[in-house]
């Protein structure tokens, strides 16, 4: 892990599996999609239909094989959550509501999920 030599503390990310996010930098800038997987040790996320790469698959008993397109991971710093109200990129905050911690959009104040 670049910049994290101490493995005692797991990073706490503001983006979770199932969130709708927008890519804010890189070759896929402006694309939106749902987070399929979060990879905490590499600080990356896999987003549906974003950063597609071609993978050569070998045929198996269940699969025909061939060239398939799969989404590759994107660094978590290059994505932001989509504001539920406005549909644009927004930062995420945390606050206590009814005794439990919830995530909210800093742009509109709307609670996320």
JSON list of C-alpha atoms in Angstrom, two decimals:
[
{"chain": "A", "resi": 1, "resn": "UNK", "atom": "CA", "xyz": [0.00, 0.00, 0.00]},
{"chain": "A", "resi": 2, "resn": "UNK", "atom": "CA", "xyz": [1.44, 3.27, -1.07]},
{"chain": "A", "resi": 3, "resn": "UNK", "atom": "CA", "xyz": [1.71, 5.68, 1.86]},
{"chain": "A", "resi": 4, "resn": "UNK", "atom": "CA", "xyz": [0.34, 3.20, 4.40]},
{"chain": "A", "resi": 5, "resn": "UNK", "atom": "CA", "xyz": [3.17, 1.18, 5.90]},
{"chain": "A", "resi": 6, "resn": "UNK", "atom": "CA", "xyz": [1.29, 0.61, 9.16]},
{"chain": "A", "resi": 7, "resn": "UNK", "atom": "CA", "xyz": [-1.25, -2.20, 8.69]},
{"chain": "A", "resi": 8, "resn": "UNK", "atom": "CA", "xyz": [-2.77, -1.97, 12.16]},
{"chain": "A", "resi": 9, "resn": "UNK", "atom": "CA", "xyz": [-5.49, 0.47, 11.15]},
{"chain": "A", "resi": 10, "resn": "UNK", "atom": "CA", "xyz": [-7.90, -0.27, 8.33]},
{"chain": "A", "resi": 11, "resn": "UNK", "atom": "CA", "xyz": [-8.90, 2.83, 6.36]},
{"chain": "A", "resi": 12, "resn": "UNK", "atom": "CA", "xyz": [-12.51, 4.02, 6.76]},
{"chain": "A", "resi": 13, "resn": "UNK", "atom": "CA", "xyz": [-14.01, 4.91, 3.39]},
{"chain": "A", "resi": 14, "resn": "UNK", "atom": "CA", "xyz": [-17.05, 7.04, 2.75]},
{"chain": "A", "resi": 15, "resn": "UNK", "atom": "CA", "xyz": [-18.02, 4.98, -0.29]},
{"chain": "A", "resi": 16, "resn": "UNK", "atom": "CA", "xyz": [-19.66, 1.57, 0.12]},
{"chain": "A", "resi": 17, "resn": "UNK", "atom": "CA", "xyz": [-20.82, -1.26, -2.10]},
{"chain": "A", "resi": 18, "resn": "UNK", "atom": "CA", "xyz": [-24.10, -0.37, -3.82]},
{"chain": "A", "resi": 19, "resn": "UNK", "atom": "CA", "xyz": [-23.52, 3.41, -3.81]},
{"chain": "A", "resi": 20, "resn": "UNK", "atom": "CA", "xyz": [-24.08, 5.40, -6.99]},
{"chain": "A", "resi": 21, "resn": "UNK", "atom": "CA", "xyz": [-20.86, 7.28, -7.76]},
{"chain": "A", "resi": 22, "resn": "UNK", "atom": "CA", "xyz": [-19.43, 9.56, -10.44]},
{"chain": "A", "resi": 23, "resn": "UNK", "atom": "CA", "xyz": [-15.82, 9.50, -11.68]},
{"chain": "A", "resi": 24, "resn": "UNK", "atom": "CA", "xyz": [-14.29, 12.97, -11.16]},
{"chain": "A", "resi": 25, "resn": "UNK", "atom": "CA", "xyz": [-10.90, 12.51, -12.82]},
{"chain": "A", "resi": 26, "resn": "UNK", "atom": "CA", "xyz": [-9.04, 10.32, -15.28]},
{"chain": "A", "resi": 27, "resn": "UNK", "atom": "CA", "xyz": [-9.98, 8.89, -18.66]},
{"chain": "A", "resi": 28, "resn": "UNK", "atom": "CA", "xyz": [-13.46, 7.89, -17.41]},
{"chain": "A", "resi": 29, "resn": "UNK", "atom": "CA", "xyz": [-14.31, 11.37, -16.04]},
{"chain": "A", "resi": 30, "resn": "UNK", "atom": "CA", "xyz": [-18.03, 12.06, -15.93]},
{"chain": "A", "resi": 31, "resn": "UNK", "atom": "CA", "xyz": [-19.19, 8.44, -16.05]},
{"chain": "A", "resi": 32, "resn": "UNK", "atom": "CA", "xyz": [-21.54, 7.22, -13.34]},
{"chain": "A", "resi": 33, "resn": "UNK", "atom": "CA", "xyz": [-22.27, 3.76, -12.05]},
{"chain": "A", "resi": 34, "resn": "UNK", "atom": "CA", "xyz": [-22.93, 1.56, -9.05]},
{"chain": "A", "resi": 35, "resn": "UNK", "atom": "CA", "xyz": [-20.08, 0.35, -6.85]},
{"chain": "A", "resi": 36, "resn": "UNK", "atom": "CA", "xyz": [-19.76, -3.41, -7.27]},
{"chain": "A", "resi": 37, "resn": "UNK", "atom": "CA", "xyz": [-16.80, -3.95, -4.94]},
{"chain": "A", "resi": 38, "resn": "UNK", "atom": "CA", "xyz": [-14.59, -1.98, -2.55]},
{"chain": "A", "resi": 39, "resn": "UNK", "atom": "CA", "xyz": [-10.96, -3.11, -2.21]},
{"chain": "A", "resi": 40, "resn": "UNK", "atom": "CA", "xyz": [-9.79, -1.47, 1.06]},
{"chain": "A", "resi": 41, "resn": "UNK", "atom": "CA", "xyz": [-6.17, -2.69, 1.09]},
{"chain": "A", "resi": 42, "resn": "UNK", "atom": "CA", "xyz": [-5.53, -1.20, -2.38]},
{"chain": "A", "resi": 43, "resn": "UNK", "atom": "CA", "xyz": [-7.84, 1.82, -1.85]},
{"chain": "A", "resi": 44, "resn": "UNK", "atom": "CA", "xyz": [-9.80, 1.06, -5.02]},
{"chain": "A", "resi": 45, "resn": "UNK", "atom": "CA", "xyz": [-13.40, 0.51, -6.11]},
{"chain": "A", "resi": 46, "resn": "UNK", "atom": "CA", "xyz": [-14.92, -1.45, -9.00]},
{"chain": "A", "resi": 47, "resn": "UNK", "atom": "CA", "xyz": [-17.77, 0.41, -10.71]},
{"chain": "A", "resi": 48, "resn": "UNK", "atom": "CA", "xyz": [-20.27, -1.17, -13.12]},
{"chain": "A", "resi": 49, "resn": "UNK", "atom": "CA", "xyz": [-19.66, -0.22, -16.80]},
{"chain": "A", "resi": 50, "resn": "UNK", "atom": "CA", "xyz": [-16.72, 2.09, -15.94]},
{"chain": "A", "resi": 51, "resn": "UNK", "atom": "CA", "xyz": [-13.03, 1.52, -16.82]},
{"chain": "A", "resi": 52, "resn": "UNK", "atom": "CA", "xyz": [-13.82, -1.55, -18.94]},
{"chain": "A", "resi": 53, "resn": "UNK", "atom": "CA", "xyz": [-10.87, -3.74, -19.99]},
{"chain": "A", "resi": 54, "resn": "UNK", "atom": "CA", "xyz": [-10.79, -6.71, -22.34]},
{"chain": "A", "resi": 55, "resn": "UNK", "atom": "CA", "xyz": [-9.98, -10.03, -20.68]},
{"chain": "A", "resi": 56, "resn": "UNK", "atom": "CA", "xyz": [-9.14, -13.20, -22.59]},
{"chain": "A", "resi": 57, "resn": "UNK", "atom": "CA", "xyz": [-11.04, -16.05, -20.92]},
{"chain": "A", "resi": 58, "resn": "UNK", "atom": "CA", "xyz": [-10.18, -19.70, -21.42]},
{"chain": "A", "resi": 59, "resn": "UNK", "atom": "CA", "xyz": [-13.10, -22.02, -22.19]},
{"chain": "A", "resi": 60, "resn": "UNK", "atom": "CA", "xyz": [-14.33, -24.14, -19.27]},
{"chain": "A", "resi": 61, "resn": "UNK", "atom": "CA", "xyz": [-17.03, -26.77, -18.87]},
{"chain": "A", "resi": 62, "resn": "UNK", "atom": "CA", "xyz": [-19.62, -24.06, -18.11]},
{"chain": "A", "resi": 63, "resn": "UNK", "atom": "CA", "xyz": [-18.24, -21.19, -20.23]},
{"chain": "A", "resi": 64, "resn": "UNK", "atom": "CA", "xyz": [-17.50, -20.78, -23.93]},
{"chain": "A", "resi": 65, "resn": "UNK", "atom": "CA", "xyz": [-14.51, -18.50, -23.34]},
{"chain": "A", "resi": 66, "resn": "UNK", "atom": "CA", "xyz": [-13.35, -15.72, -25.65]},
{"chain": "A", "resi": 67, "resn": "UNK", "atom": "CA", "xyz": [-12.71, -12.02, -25.15]},
{"chain": "A", "resi": 68, "resn": "UNK", "atom": "CA", "xyz": [-14.94, -10.42, -22.50]},
{"chain": "A", "resi": 69, "resn": "UNK", "atom": "CA", "xyz": [-15.08, -6.88, -21.12]},
{"chain": "A", "resi": 70, "resn": "UNK", "atom": "CA", "xyz": [-14.90, -6.54, -17.34]},
{"chain": "A", "resi": 71, "resn": "UNK", "atom": "CA", "xyz": [-14.69, -3.41, -15.15]},
{"chain": "A", "resi": 72, "resn": "UNK", "atom": "CA", "xyz": [-11.24, -2.71, -13.73]},
{"chain": "A", "resi": 73, "resn": "UNK", "atom": "CA", "xyz": [-10.70, -1.00, -10.34]},
{"chain": "A", "resi": 74, "resn": "UNK", "atom": "CA", "xyz": [-10.53, 2.81, -10.06]},
{"chain": "A", "resi": 75, "resn": "UNK", "atom": "CA", "xyz": [-8.73, 4.60, -7.21]},
{"chain": "A", "resi": 76, "resn": "UNK", "atom": "CA", "xyz": [-11.19, 5.71, -4.53]},
{"chain": "A", "resi": 77, "resn": "UNK", "atom": "CA", "xyz": [-9.89, 9.31, -4.65]},
{"chain": "A", "resi": 78, "resn": "UNK", "atom": "CA", "xyz": [-11.10, 9.59, -8.27]},
{"chain": "A", "resi": 79, "resn": "UNK", "atom": "CA", "xyz": [-14.77, 9.00, -7.42]},
{"chain": "A", "resi": 80, "resn": "UNK", "atom": "CA", "xyz": [-17.42, 10.93, -5.47]},
{"chain": "A", "resi": 81, "resn": "UNK", "atom": "CA", "xyz": [-20.88, 9.92, -4.40]},
{"chain": "A", "resi": 82, "resn": "UNK", "atom": "CA", "xyz": [-23.83, 11.18, -6.46]},
{"chain": "A", "resi": 83, "resn": "UNK", "atom": "CA", "xyz": [-26.09, 13.55, -4.51]},
{"chain": "A", "resi": 84, "resn": "UNK", "atom": "CA", "xyz": [-29.57, 11.96, -4.23]},
{"chain": "A", "resi": 85, "resn": "UNK", "atom": "CA", "xyz": [-31.35, 15.29, -4.70]},
{"chain": "A", "resi": 86, "resn": "UNK", "atom": "CA", "xyz": [-29.32, 17.09, -7.40]},
{"chain": "A", "resi": 87, "resn": "UNK", "atom": "CA", "xyz": [-27.66, 14.16, -9.21]},
{"chain": "A", "resi": 88, "resn": "UNK", "atom": "CA", "xyz": [-24.20, 15.80, -9.10]},
{"chain": "A", "resi": 89, "resn": "UNK", "atom": "CA", "xyz": [-20.98, 14.90, -7.26]},
{"chain": "A", "resi": 90, "resn": "UNK", "atom": "CA", "xyz": [-20.98, 15.56, -3.53]},
{"chain": "A", "resi": 91, "resn": "UNK", "atom": "CA", "xyz": [-18.78, 14.98, -0.52]},
{"chain": "A", "resi": 92, "resn": "UNK", "atom": "CA", "xyz": [-19.98, 12.67, 2.25]},
{"chain": "A", "resi": 93, "resn": "UNK", "atom": "CA", "xyz": [-20.34, 13.52, 5.94]},
{"chain": "A", "resi": 94, "resn": "UNK", "atom": "CA", "xyz": [-21.41, 11.56, 8.98]},
{"chain": "A", "resi": 95, "resn": "UNK", "atom": "CA", "xyz": [-23.80, 12.62, 11.71]},
{"chain": "A", "resi": 96, "resn": "UNK", "atom": "CA", "xyz": [-25.83, 11.03, 14.51]},
{"chain": "A", "resi": 97, "resn": "UNK", "atom": "CA", "xyz": [-29.57, 10.73, 13.86]},
{"chain": "A", "resi": 98, "resn": "UNK", "atom": "CA", "xyz": [-31.78, 8.92, 16.40]},
{"chain": "A", "resi": 99, "resn": "UNK", "atom": "CA", "xyz": [-28.74, 7.42, 18.13]},
{"chain": "A", "resi": 100, "resn": "UNK", "atom": "CA", "xyz": [-27.10, 5.93, 15.03]},
{"chain": "A", "resi": 101, "resn": "UNK", "atom": "CA", "xyz": [-24.47, 7.27, 12.65]},
{"chain": "A", "resi": 102, "resn": "UNK", "atom": "CA", "xyz": [-25.74, 7.99, 9.14]},
{"chain": "A", "resi": 103, "resn": "UNK", "atom": "CA", "xyz": [-24.01, 9.25, 6.01]},
{"chain": "A", "resi": 104, "resn": "UNK", "atom": "CA", "xyz": [-25.31, 12.41, 4.38]},
{"chain": "A", "resi": 105, "resn": "UNK", "atom": "CA", "xyz": [-24.58, 14.48, 1.29]},
{"chain": "A", "resi": 106, "resn": "UNK", "atom": "CA", "xyz": [-22.76, 17.70, 2.14]},
{"chain": "A", "resi": 107, "resn": "UNK", "atom": "CA", "xyz": [-24.19, 19.43, -0.94]},
{"chain": "A", "resi": 108, "resn": "UNK", "atom": "CA", "xyz": [-27.90, 19.02, -0.13]},
{"chain": "A", "resi": 109, "resn": "UNK", "atom": "CA", "xyz": [-27.89, 17.61, 3.42]},
{"chain": "A", "resi": 110, "resn": "UNK", "atom": "CA", "xyz": [-29.89, 14.59, 2.19]},
{"chain": "A", "resi": 111, "resn": "UNK", "atom": "CA", "xyz": [-29.28, 11.31, 4.06]},
{"chain": "A", "resi": 112, "resn": "UNK", "atom": "CA", "xyz": [-27.67, 8.59, 1.88]},
{"chain": "A", "resi": 113, "resn": "UNK", "atom": "CA", "xyz": [-29.60, 5.29, 2.14]}
]
